[in-house]
XYZ file of C-alpha atoms in Angstrom:
587
model
C 67.752 -38.919 -20.820
C 66.124 -36.527 -23.165
C 62.403 -38.388 -22.320
C 63.511 -37.370 -18.824
C 64.459 -33.819 -19.550
C 61.706 -32.629 -20.916
C 59.129 -34.307 -18.573
C 61.038 -32.089 -15.547
C 60.865 -29.235 -17.564
C 56.923 -30.064 -18.129
C 56.810 -30.199 -14.509
C 58.661 -27.308 -14.154
C 56.612 -25.048 -15.647
C 53.749 -26.403 -14.212
C 54.195 -25.362 -10.891
C 55.084 -22.022 -12.260
C 51.954 -21.692 -13.554
C 50.421 -23.793 -10.125
C 52.085 -20.994 -7.835
C 51.307 -17.954 -10.533
C 47.583 -19.017 -10.266
C 47.622 -18.613 -6.622
C 49.317 -15.465 -6.268
C 46.891 -12.413 -5.626
C 46.690 -10.329 -9.073
C 48.873 -7.040 -8.418
C 46.455 -4.113 -8.094
C 48.043 -0.823 -9.154
C 47.256 2.508 -7.340
C 46.629 4.566 -10.198
C 45.137 2.287 -12.234
C 42.894 0.418 -9.902
C 39.739 -1.419 -11.489
C 36.743 -0.257 -10.805
C 33.450 -1.919 -8.616
C 34.158 -4.822 -6.551
C 37.367 -6.614 -6.718
C 36.718 -10.087 -5.551
C 38.524 -11.315 -8.759
C 41.640 -10.160 -7.802
C 41.902 -11.220 -4.746
C 42.441 -14.918 -3.290
C 40.578 -16.429 -0.715
C 41.034 -18.985 2.324
C 37.945 -20.625 3.911
C 39.145 -21.083 8.186
C 38.108 -25.223 9.022
C 38.789 -25.626 12.615
C 40.274 -22.654 14.929
C 40.449 -19.513 13.686
C 43.594 -18.498 12.265
C 45.752 -15.379 13.086
C 47.727 -12.385 11.018
C 51.071 -14.536 11.622
C 49.212 -18.179 10.122
C 48.313 -16.554 7.776
C 51.384 -14.795 6.587
C 53.438 -18.471 7.245
C 54.445 -20.485 3.319
C 52.535 -23.390 3.993
C 48.900 -21.592 4.287
C 49.700 -19.322 1.650
C 49.412 -22.370 -0.795
C 46.149 -22.838 0.478
C 44.704 -19.255 -0.586
C 42.785 -19.640 -3.852
C 41.849 -17.384 -6.352
C 38.774 -15.901 -6.103
C 36.209 -16.904 -8.154
C 33.446 -13.649 -8.252
C 33.892 -10.639 -8.329
C 31.658 -10.240 -5.017
C 33.006 -13.024 -2.605
C 30.023 -14.337 -1.107
C 29.609 -17.802 1.687
C 26.112 -17.794 1.867
C 24.629 -18.978 5.386
C 26.613 -20.026 7.880
C 29.793 -20.305 5.625
C 33.067 -20.798 7.079
C 35.491 -16.909 8.532
C 37.427 -16.181 5.550
C 40.081 -14.733 4.870
C 40.618 -12.279 1.892
C 43.965 -10.803 0.098
C 44.697 -7.875 -1.632
C 48.362 -7.151 -3.939
C 48.641 -3.272 -4.137
C 51.744 -1.480 -5.812
C 52.334 2.372 -5.663
C 54.799 3.399 -7.546
C 54.796 6.679 -6.887
C 57.359 7.564 -4.411
C 55.397 9.274 -1.847
C 53.162 7.049 0.314
C 49.021 7.147 -1.274
C 46.151 7.132 0.929
C 43.491 4.875 -0.762
C 40.188 4.093 0.591
C 38.912 0.214 1.897
C 35.414 -0.684 1.758
C 34.579 -3.746 3.080
C 31.496 -6.098 3.559
C 27.617 -5.576 3.922
C 26.783 -3.707 7.665
C 25.484 -7.285 9.456
C 29.448 -8.739 9.541
C 29.897 -9.975 12.927
C 33.345 -9.638 12.660
C 36.233 -7.961 10.568
C 39.571 -7.796 10.856
C 41.856 -5.522 8.336
C 45.378 -6.106 8.047
C 47.938 -4.137 6.493
C 50.984 -5.642 4.989
C 54.848 -5.099 3.609
C 57.127 -7.095 3.730
C 55.271 -9.694 6.017
C 54.931 -6.827 8.777
C 51.869 -5.569 10.039
C 51.921 -1.807 9.601
C 48.675 -0.817 10.327
C 45.243 -3.203 11.617
C 42.151 -2.255 12.107
C 39.355 -4.603 14.346
C 35.692 -3.988 13.791
C 31.928 -5.588 12.888
C 28.403 -5.387 14.533
C 29.468 -7.579 17.215
C 31.624 -5.034 17.781
C 30.857 -2.348 20.563
C 31.510 0.642 18.506
C 31.746 -0.986 15.461
C 34.847 1.396 14.193
C 34.763 2.244 10.476
C 31.071 1.772 10.197
C 29.813 3.600 7.564
C 25.536 3.495 6.522
C 24.267 1.785 3.222
C 28.379 0.956 2.766
C 29.364 -0.999 4.755
C 33.030 -0.376 6.720
C 35.711 1.926 5.854
C 39.018 2.275 6.459
C 41.886 5.162 5.585
C 45.010 2.895 4.549
C 48.471 4.558 4.053
C 49.905 2.685 1.736
C 53.979 3.120 1.722
C 55.873 2.687 -2.113
C 56.149 -0.135 -3.130
C 54.266 -3.520 -2.833
C 51.707 -4.083 0.051
C 49.465 -6.313 0.904
C 45.456 -6.459 2.665
C 44.583 -8.831 4.230
C 40.974 -9.088 6.004
C 39.142 -11.737 8.358
C 35.657 -11.696 8.355
C 33.240 -13.683 10.457
C 29.218 -13.567 10.510
C 26.626 -16.098 11.266
C 23.931 -14.061 9.297
C 25.262 -14.590 5.120
C 28.769 -13.938 4.604
C 29.009 -11.428 1.951
C 32.124 -9.291 0.976
C 32.026 -6.324 -1.113
C 35.548 -4.915 -0.806
C 36.129 -1.871 -3.407
C 39.603 0.228 -3.236
C 39.238 3.885 -4.061
C 40.715 7.172 -3.618
C 38.806 9.362 -0.508
C 37.641 11.944 -2.991
C 36.377 9.417 -5.186
C 35.132 7.267 -1.951
C 33.181 11.122 -0.704
C 31.470 11.485 -3.950
C 29.824 7.676 -4.194
C 28.959 7.666 -0.070
C 27.015 11.291 -0.541
C 24.950 9.720 -3.667
C 24.170 6.362 -1.546
C 23.173 8.868 1.623
C 20.791 11.119 -1.132
C 19.923 7.798 -2.156
C 18.378 6.654 1.002
C 17.859 9.836 2.539
C 15.048 10.070 -0.533
C 13.854 6.237 -0.042
C 13.505 7.126 3.807
C 11.504 10.820 3.109
C 9.056 8.846 0.367
C 8.185 6.313 2.823
C 7.644 8.464 5.794
C 5.250 10.876 3.672
C 3.444 7.897 3.557
C 3.344 6.924 7.075
C 2.430 10.569 7.685
C -0.557 10.483 5.181
C -2.345 7.531 5.681
C -1.518 7.890 9.590
C -3.526 11.160 9.211
C -6.233 9.487 7.098
C -6.965 6.374 9.598
C -7.154 9.495 12.458
C -9.969 11.025 10.277
C -12.048 7.719 8.462
C -10.673 5.623 11.341
C -10.735 2.433 8.568
C -7.796 -0.184 10.016
C -6.361 -0.461 6.620
C -4.145 3.042 6.834
C -3.126 2.239 9.989
C -1.734 -1.422 9.293
C -0.282 -0.033 5.879
C 1.289 2.779 8.212
C 2.753 -0.416 10.227
C 3.555 -2.341 7.778
C 5.669 1.056 6.108
C 7.734 1.332 9.772
C 8.506 -2.179 9.680
C 9.827 -1.904 6.064
C 12.233 0.657 6.858
C 12.557 -0.470 10.255
C 14.362 -3.616 8.058
C 16.216 -1.618 5.290
C 17.795 1.001 8.518
C 18.771 -2.104 10.513
C 20.794 -4.097 7.248
C 21.771 -1.371 5.303
C 23.392 -0.552 9.287
C 21.587 2.972 9.454
C 19.719 1.526 12.883
C 23.548 0.884 14.234
C 24.730 3.861 13.285
C 21.729 6.416 14.784
C 19.483 4.422 16.410
C 21.156 1.902 18.354
C 24.527 2.797 18.906
C 27.420 0.452 20.607
C 24.191 -2.235 21.426
C 25.817 -5.489 20.766
C 23.158 -7.140 21.915
C 20.112 -5.866 20.066
C 22.678 -5.229 16.865
C 22.630 -9.201 16.720
C 19.262 -9.947 15.947
C 17.755 -6.384 14.993
C 17.318 -7.106 11.443
C 16.683 -10.548 11.873
C 13.920 -9.242 14.001
C 12.693 -6.451 11.409
C 12.437 -9.198 8.930
C 10.080 -11.178 11.062
C 8.234 -8.009 11.808
C 8.124 -6.807 8.027
C 6.786 -10.095 6.826
C 4.021 -10.348 10.091
C 2.449 -6.532 9.556
C 2.222 -6.940 5.631
C 0.206 -10.172 5.747
C -1.686 -7.817 8.422
C -2.321 -5.416 5.922
C -2.779 -7.352 3.245
C -5.479 -9.084 5.145
C -7.106 -6.068 6.090
C -6.930 -4.527 2.597
C -8.118 -7.690 1.108
C -11.102 -7.945 3.350
C -10.466 -11.918 3.979
C -12.217 -11.687 6.798
C -15.251 -11.610 5.057
C -14.055 -13.418 1.611
C -11.972 -15.737 2.576
C -11.604 -16.199 6.419
C -10.361 -19.670 6.215
C -7.383 -18.018 5.103
C -7.147 -14.510 7.305
C -7.347 -18.134 10.091
C -4.565 -20.054 8.608
C -2.299 -16.825 7.682
C -2.534 -15.864 11.170
C -1.650 -18.834 12.514
C 1.223 -18.871 10.504
C 2.290 -15.438 11.797
C 2.182 -16.583 15.289
C 4.048 -19.434 15.178
C 6.625 -17.569 13.427
C 7.016 -14.665 16.032
C 6.972 -17.464 18.288
C 10.278 -19.380 16.738
C 12.042 -16.608 16.521
C 11.429 -15.508 20.386
C 12.338 -18.910 21.225
C 15.589 -18.893 19.258
C 16.300 -15.669 21.053
C 15.514 -17.053 24.573
C 17.831 -19.694 24.411
C 20.082 -17.551 22.375
C 20.513 -19.144 19.578
C 21.257 -17.123 16.162
C 22.227 -19.171 13.200
C 18.402 -20.869 14.791
C 17.083 -17.118 14.421
C 19.065 -16.418 10.691
C 16.951 -19.968 9.405
C 13.424 -19.009 10.723
C 13.865 -15.040 9.694
C 15.172 -16.161 6.127
C 12.572 -18.704 5.489
C 9.724 -16.635 6.253
C 10.960 -13.398 3.985
C 11.217 -16.367 1.347
C 7.442 -17.423 2.318
C 5.929 -14.333 3.076
C 7.174 -13.420 -0.733
C 5.241 -16.000 -2.440
C 1.759 -15.822 0.005
C 1.390 -12.251 -1.184
C 2.149 -13.144 -5.079
C -1.099 -15.762 -3.528
C -2.831 -12.974 -1.752
C -2.895 -10.894 -5.428
C -4.095 -13.816 -7.978
C -6.763 -14.396 -5.608
C -8.226 -11.487 -5.107
C -7.880 -11.032 -8.780
C -9.705 -14.047 -9.416
C -12.380 -12.703 -7.237
C -12.606 -9.224 -9.367
C -12.166 -6.871 -6.872
C -10.987 -3.847 -7.934
C -8.526 -3.218 -5.420
C -6.967 -6.636 -6.058
C -5.187 -5.702 -9.423
C -3.687 -2.782 -7.442
C -2.292 -5.220 -4.585
C -0.574 -7.960 -7.981
C 0.805 -5.230 -8.829
C 2.981 -3.937 -6.026
C 3.669 -7.427 -4.505
C 4.850 -8.515 -7.730
C 7.132 -5.453 -7.832
C 7.774 -5.737 -3.925
C 8.739 -10.122 -4.385
C 10.589 -9.086 -7.444
C 12.919 -7.469 -5.429
C 12.975 -8.584 -2.386
C 14.263 -12.010 -3.944
C 16.540 -9.569 -6.047
C 18.535 -8.743 -2.327
C 17.669 -12.266 -1.043
C 19.077 -14.106 -3.463
C 21.981 -12.091 -3.637
C 22.885 -12.505 -0.508
C 22.394 -15.731 0.079
C 24.720 -15.965 -3.347
C 21.976 -18.156 -5.705
C 22.389 -14.787 -8.023
C 25.233 -12.154 -8.795
C 25.738 -9.918 -5.540
C 25.772 -6.010 -7.066
C 23.919 -2.386 -6.167
C 21.368 -3.132 -8.467
C 20.672 -6.675 -7.038
C 21.830 -5.883 -3.766
C 19.342 -2.654 -3.546
C 16.279 -4.698 -5.556
C 14.359 -4.481 -2.389
C 14.085 -0.918 -1.875
C 13.503 -0.614 -5.746
C 10.486 -2.727 -5.492
C 9.827 -1.934 -2.067
C 9.477 2.144 -3.131
C 7.061 1.201 -6.379
C 5.478 -1.499 -4.032
C 4.267 1.180 -1.645
C 3.473 3.566 -4.653
C 1.042 0.872 -6.262
C 0.216 0.053 -1.779
C -1.296 3.638 -1.951
C -3.112 3.288 -5.028
C -4.619 -0.018 -3.970
C -6.154 2.485 -0.705
C -7.187 5.023 -2.332
C -9.193 2.690 -4.989
C -10.561 0.683 -2.166
C -11.682 4.501 -0.665
C -13.254 5.286 -3.818
C -15.349 2.094 -3.729
C -16.031 2.736 0.102
C -17.956 6.009 -2.002
C -19.377 4.473 -4.244
C -20.491 2.289 -1.814
C -21.934 5.047 0.167
C -23.351 7.238 -2.221
C -24.749 4.160 -3.111
C -26.218 3.646 0.079
C -27.597 6.947 0.408
C -29.213 6.674 -3.067
C -31.086 3.863 -1.747
C -32.325 5.169 1.611
C -33.727 8.674 -0.262
C -34.938 7.608 -3.188
C -37.276 5.552 -4.041
C -36.318 2.069 -6.428
C -38.843 2.120 -8.770
C -38.762 5.512 -10.178
C -35.786 7.073 -9.095
C -37.440 9.918 -7.549
C -37.399 11.312 -3.863
C -39.192 9.323 -1.617
C -41.392 10.678 1.653
C -38.355 11.202 4.592
C -35.975 13.147 1.816
C -39.055 14.827 0.530
C -39.430 16.227 4.492
C -35.569 16.449 4.929
C -35.318 19.134 2.007
C -39.150 20.318 2.745
C -38.248 22.042 6.118
C -35.492 24.178 5.309
C -37.598 25.707 2.153
C -40.913 26.461 4.511
C -38.884 28.100 6.711
C -36.844 30.289 3.858
C -40.429 30.888 2.290
C -41.904 31.646 5.985
C -38.633 34.483 7.309
C -39.295 35.953 3.770
C -42.985 36.165 3.374
C -42.027 34.297 0.362
C -45.306 32.761 -2.083
C -45.023 28.307 -1.346
C -47.748 25.827 -3.150
C -47.544 21.871 -2.991
C -49.468 19.576 -4.834
C -50.442 16.288 -4.454
C -51.579 14.245 -7.068
C -53.026 10.766 -7.324
C -53.298 8.506 -10.427
C -56.962 7.367 -10.916
C -58.049 3.674 -10.733
C -54.510 2.605 -10.040
C -55.816 -0.778 -8.500
C -57.234 -1.295 -12.233
C -54.768 -1.411 -14.035
C -52.614 -3.658 -11.502
C -55.563 -6.134 -10.953
C -56.028 -5.998 -15.177
C -52.998 -5.689 -16.391
C -50.370 -7.061 -14.272
C -47.759 -5.865 -11.990
C -45.489 -4.909 -15.348
C -47.958 -2.498 -16.800
C -48.703 -1.091 -13.345
C -44.494 -0.385 -12.704
C -44.103 1.048 -16.119
C -47.041 3.438 -15.251
C -45.569 4.791 -12.189
C -42.257 5.099 -13.858
C -43.808 6.690 -17.437
C -45.198 9.046 -14.534
C -42.666 10.248 -12.657
C -40.893 11.075 -15.436
C -42.985 13.234 -16.773
C -43.594 14.759 -13.331
C -39.538 14.757 -13.434
C -39.426 16.468 -17.369
C -42.533 19.260 -16.244
C -40.933 20.761 -12.876
C -38.629 23.357 -12.282
C -34.855 23.744 -11.683
C -35.904 24.487 -7.441
C -39.023 22.190 -7.722
C -38.936 19.293 -4.917
C -40.479 16.333 -6.688
C -41.171 13.341 -4.421
C -43.058 9.551 -4.683
C -44.999 10.083 -1.694
C -46.234 6.548 -1.819
C -48.339 3.842 -3.694
C -49.822 5.201 -6.995
C -49.121 9.106 -4.894
C -46.571 12.187 -6.170
C -45.716 15.197 -4.356
C -44.535 18.570 -5.493
C -43.179 21.456 -3.591
C -43.733 24.850 -5.772
C -41.272 27.700 -4.208
C -42.577 31.031 -5.475
C -45.458 29.887 -6.618
C -48.620 30.918 -5.664
C -51.702 30.019 -5.397
C -53.241 30.286 -8.700
C -49.615 29.335 -10.519
C -49.390 26.229 -8.820
C -53.097 25.515 -9.751
C -52.078 26.201 -13.548
C -49.216 24.168 -13.482
C -51.979 21.597 -11.905
C -53.854 21.897 -14.698
C -51.297 20.947 -16.789
C -50.252 18.514 -16.066
C -53.794 16.864 -15.701
C -53.998 17.466 -19.209
C -50.645 15.710 -19.903
C -51.707 12.385 -18.301
C -54.312 12.609 -20.542
C -52.655 12.473 -23.709
C -49.689 9.915 -22.351
C -50.176 6.422 -23.139
C -48.670 3.077 -21.432
C -48.288 0.027 -23.441
C -50.592 -2.898 -21.786
C -49.293 -5.742 -24.421
C -51.239 -4.656 -27.623
C -53.562 -1.940 -25.621
C -52.287 1.441 -25.535
C -53.543 2.248 -21.993
C -54.215 6.177 -20.826
C -53.793 7.039 -17.328
C -55.213 10.388 -16.440
C -54.389 11.902 -12.186
C -56.355 13.769 -9.473
C -54.307 16.715 -7.939
C -54.837 18.718 -4.712
C -53.436 21.966 -4.485
C -52.713 24.515 -1.427
C -50.475 27.397 -1.107
C -49.066 28.309 2.272
C -50.805 31.147 4.271
C -51.283 30.722 7.910
C -50.020 27.446 8.763
C -47.982 26.666 11.340
C -46.566 23.524 10.602
C -45.118 22.255 6.661
C -48.168 19.773 8.020
C -50.711 21.299 7.897
C -50.052 22.799 4.293
C -49.889 19.176 3.200
C -52.908 17.841 4.832
C -54.664 21.088 3.091
C -53.370 19.444 0.189
C -54.330 15.915 1.102
C -57.724 17.506 1.909
C -58.245 19.119 -1.839
C -57.274 15.574 -3.398
C -59.572 14.012 -1.711
C -61.978 15.718 -2.571
C -60.962 15.722 -6.584
C -61.224 11.386 -6.326
C -64.841 12.123 -4.947
C -65.884 14.706 -7.652
C -64.934 11.841 -10.858
C -60.849 12.204 -10.251
C -58.944 13.644 -13.001
C -59.531 17.049 -11.513
C -57.806 19.666 -9.971
C -59.259 21.204 -6.745
C -57.943 23.688 -4.902
C -57.779 24.580 -1.264
C -58.873 27.511 0.454
C -57.249 29.226 3.150
C -56.839 27.062 6.938
C -58.484 28.038 9.729
C -56.771 27.609 12.726
C -58.737 26.149 16.183
C -59.253 28.945 19.556
C -55.707 27.932 20.700
C -54.206 28.941 17.458
C -53.146 25.220 17.005
C -54.251 23.355 13.056
C -56.366 20.161 13.903
C -54.887 17.293 11.940
C -55.483 14.702 9.820
C -54.906 11.389 10.059
C -52.249 11.926 7.580
C -50.629 14.524 8.958
C -50.228 12.680 12.002
C -48.506 10.219 10.361
C -45.931 12.750 9.251
C -45.321 12.888 12.377
C -43.878 10.005 13.233
C -41.444 9.930 10.289
C-alpha cells in the first residue's frame, strides 16, 4: 500500500515537473533580459498543414511546444515553419508599450499575435513575401509596438522562410529600441560610405589609368554593397520596396554576383591569364556554370534550388579566394601578400556570417555581422594590393624608360636620349646668344684591347672611362655614350677655350688611369674633338664639327685634343653634312 502511494506521488511530481518544463518562462516587462529571448521561449514546428492561431492555442498543441535551446532560434535552410511562444507579465496598473524586434529581414512570412486569456488583442502580418513588408526595419528585422495590458500576456509568432530560418527575438522599451536602431543605422552608414568612397576612387583611377583592375574592383565593391543591402533589408526598404518577386531572388542573385565579380577581380589582380591561364579558364567556366544554374532555378521558379546554388557558391568562393592568395604568395608576387591577408579577413567574416545563418555556430550581432567587419578589412587591404600593383607598374615603367634612355653597360645616356636633351639646350643657347661647346672623344686602340685582353677587360675599360667622365662633368653638362668606344659631352655656358682646357684635363686623367687586365695594369688613352656653337643652323652641324676635329686628333697620332674652327656655310646658306650627321637625322 505504501509503495503504491509513493509511486503515485512520484508520477504526480514528474507530471508537474514535465508540465513546468514545457511552460514558457514568464518575462517581466520591468525586468526584461538583455539580448535575444530564445531561451525564454517555447517552439513548435509545423509538420504537414499550416496551423492558425486558434489551433495553436488548443491544449493538445500547447503540450507539443518544446523549450527553446538557443538564445537565437535557428532552423537552417529549408526548415519547417516555426511557432514561437513568449509569456510576458505586466505588473503595472496601466498598459505599457514594448517594442518587439523579430527576425532577419529575409523571412518570407511572419505572423505576430498578442494574446491575453486566449483572446487575440492585436496581430500583424508581414515578411518579404508580403507587399509593403509592414514593420520592416533595415539592418534589424521586423519591429512592432505592442501594448501590454496589466497582467500576463502571450506573444505568438509564426515564421516561415525558404531561406535560412533565423529568429532573433528581442523585447525592449521604445526609447532603448530607438537608440539601438540609431546605432545600427550609423554603423551601416559608415560601412556604405567607406565602400562608396572606394568605388569612386577606383572608378577615377580606371578612367585615368585605363587599368581594368580598378574597374573590376569597383564592380566587386558594388556587388558587395548590393549583397549586404539585400540581406540586411536596406534594398527592400529603399531600392525596391513592394517588389516581392524581385526580393525573392535578390539576396541569392547578389550573392552569386558578389562571388563572380570577386573571382573576376582576383584573376585580373593576380594576373592569372599570364601566370596561370589554366586556372583562369577554370574559374571563368565555374562562374559561368553557377550563373547558368542560378538563372535556370529562377526561370523554373525553384526558390529552394536557387538557395542551394547561392549558398554552395558562397562557400566555394571563400575557399577559392584563399587558395588563389596562397598560390600567388608562393609565386612571390608583391600583390599576393596583400591579397592573401585581405581574403583571409574577408573569408573569416563571410564564414562567420554564413555559419551563423546556417545555425552551425551561435547567432549573435558579432557573428552575423562578421561579413561586414571582414568586408571592411578586406576592402582596405585590397586597395593596398592595388596600390602595390600600381607601384610595381610604375617601377617597371621607370625601368623600361631607363633602359630606353641609358646604355646598359655604362649607365650613361645613349645616343637617342642625348639627342632628345640636346635640342632644348641648343635652343636656349641660340635664343640667348650664350656659349655652348661639344666634345667627342674616342678611346684609342680599343679594338686591340678586346682582341688581346678579351671583351671582359674591354667592358671594364668602358665602365671605368664612363665613371671618370661622369665624375669630371659639371652638374649642367650632358654626357652620353655615343656608340662603341665613343663618348659625347655637351657643355653649356662653356666657350671654345674652356671646352678645350676641359678636354685636355680629361686627356691627362685618362693617361693617369689604369685598368686591371689580369696581373697587368693597362693604360688607356683617348682622343678628343672640340667644337663651339657659332654660325650653325642645326645641332647636327656642331656634332659634325666635333667629329671632324676628333678625326684629325686620331690621324695626328691619338691621345690629343683637336679644336674645330668655325664652320663656313655654302652659297645657299645651308651647311654640308657628314655621313655621321646624316645618320643622326634618321634617329
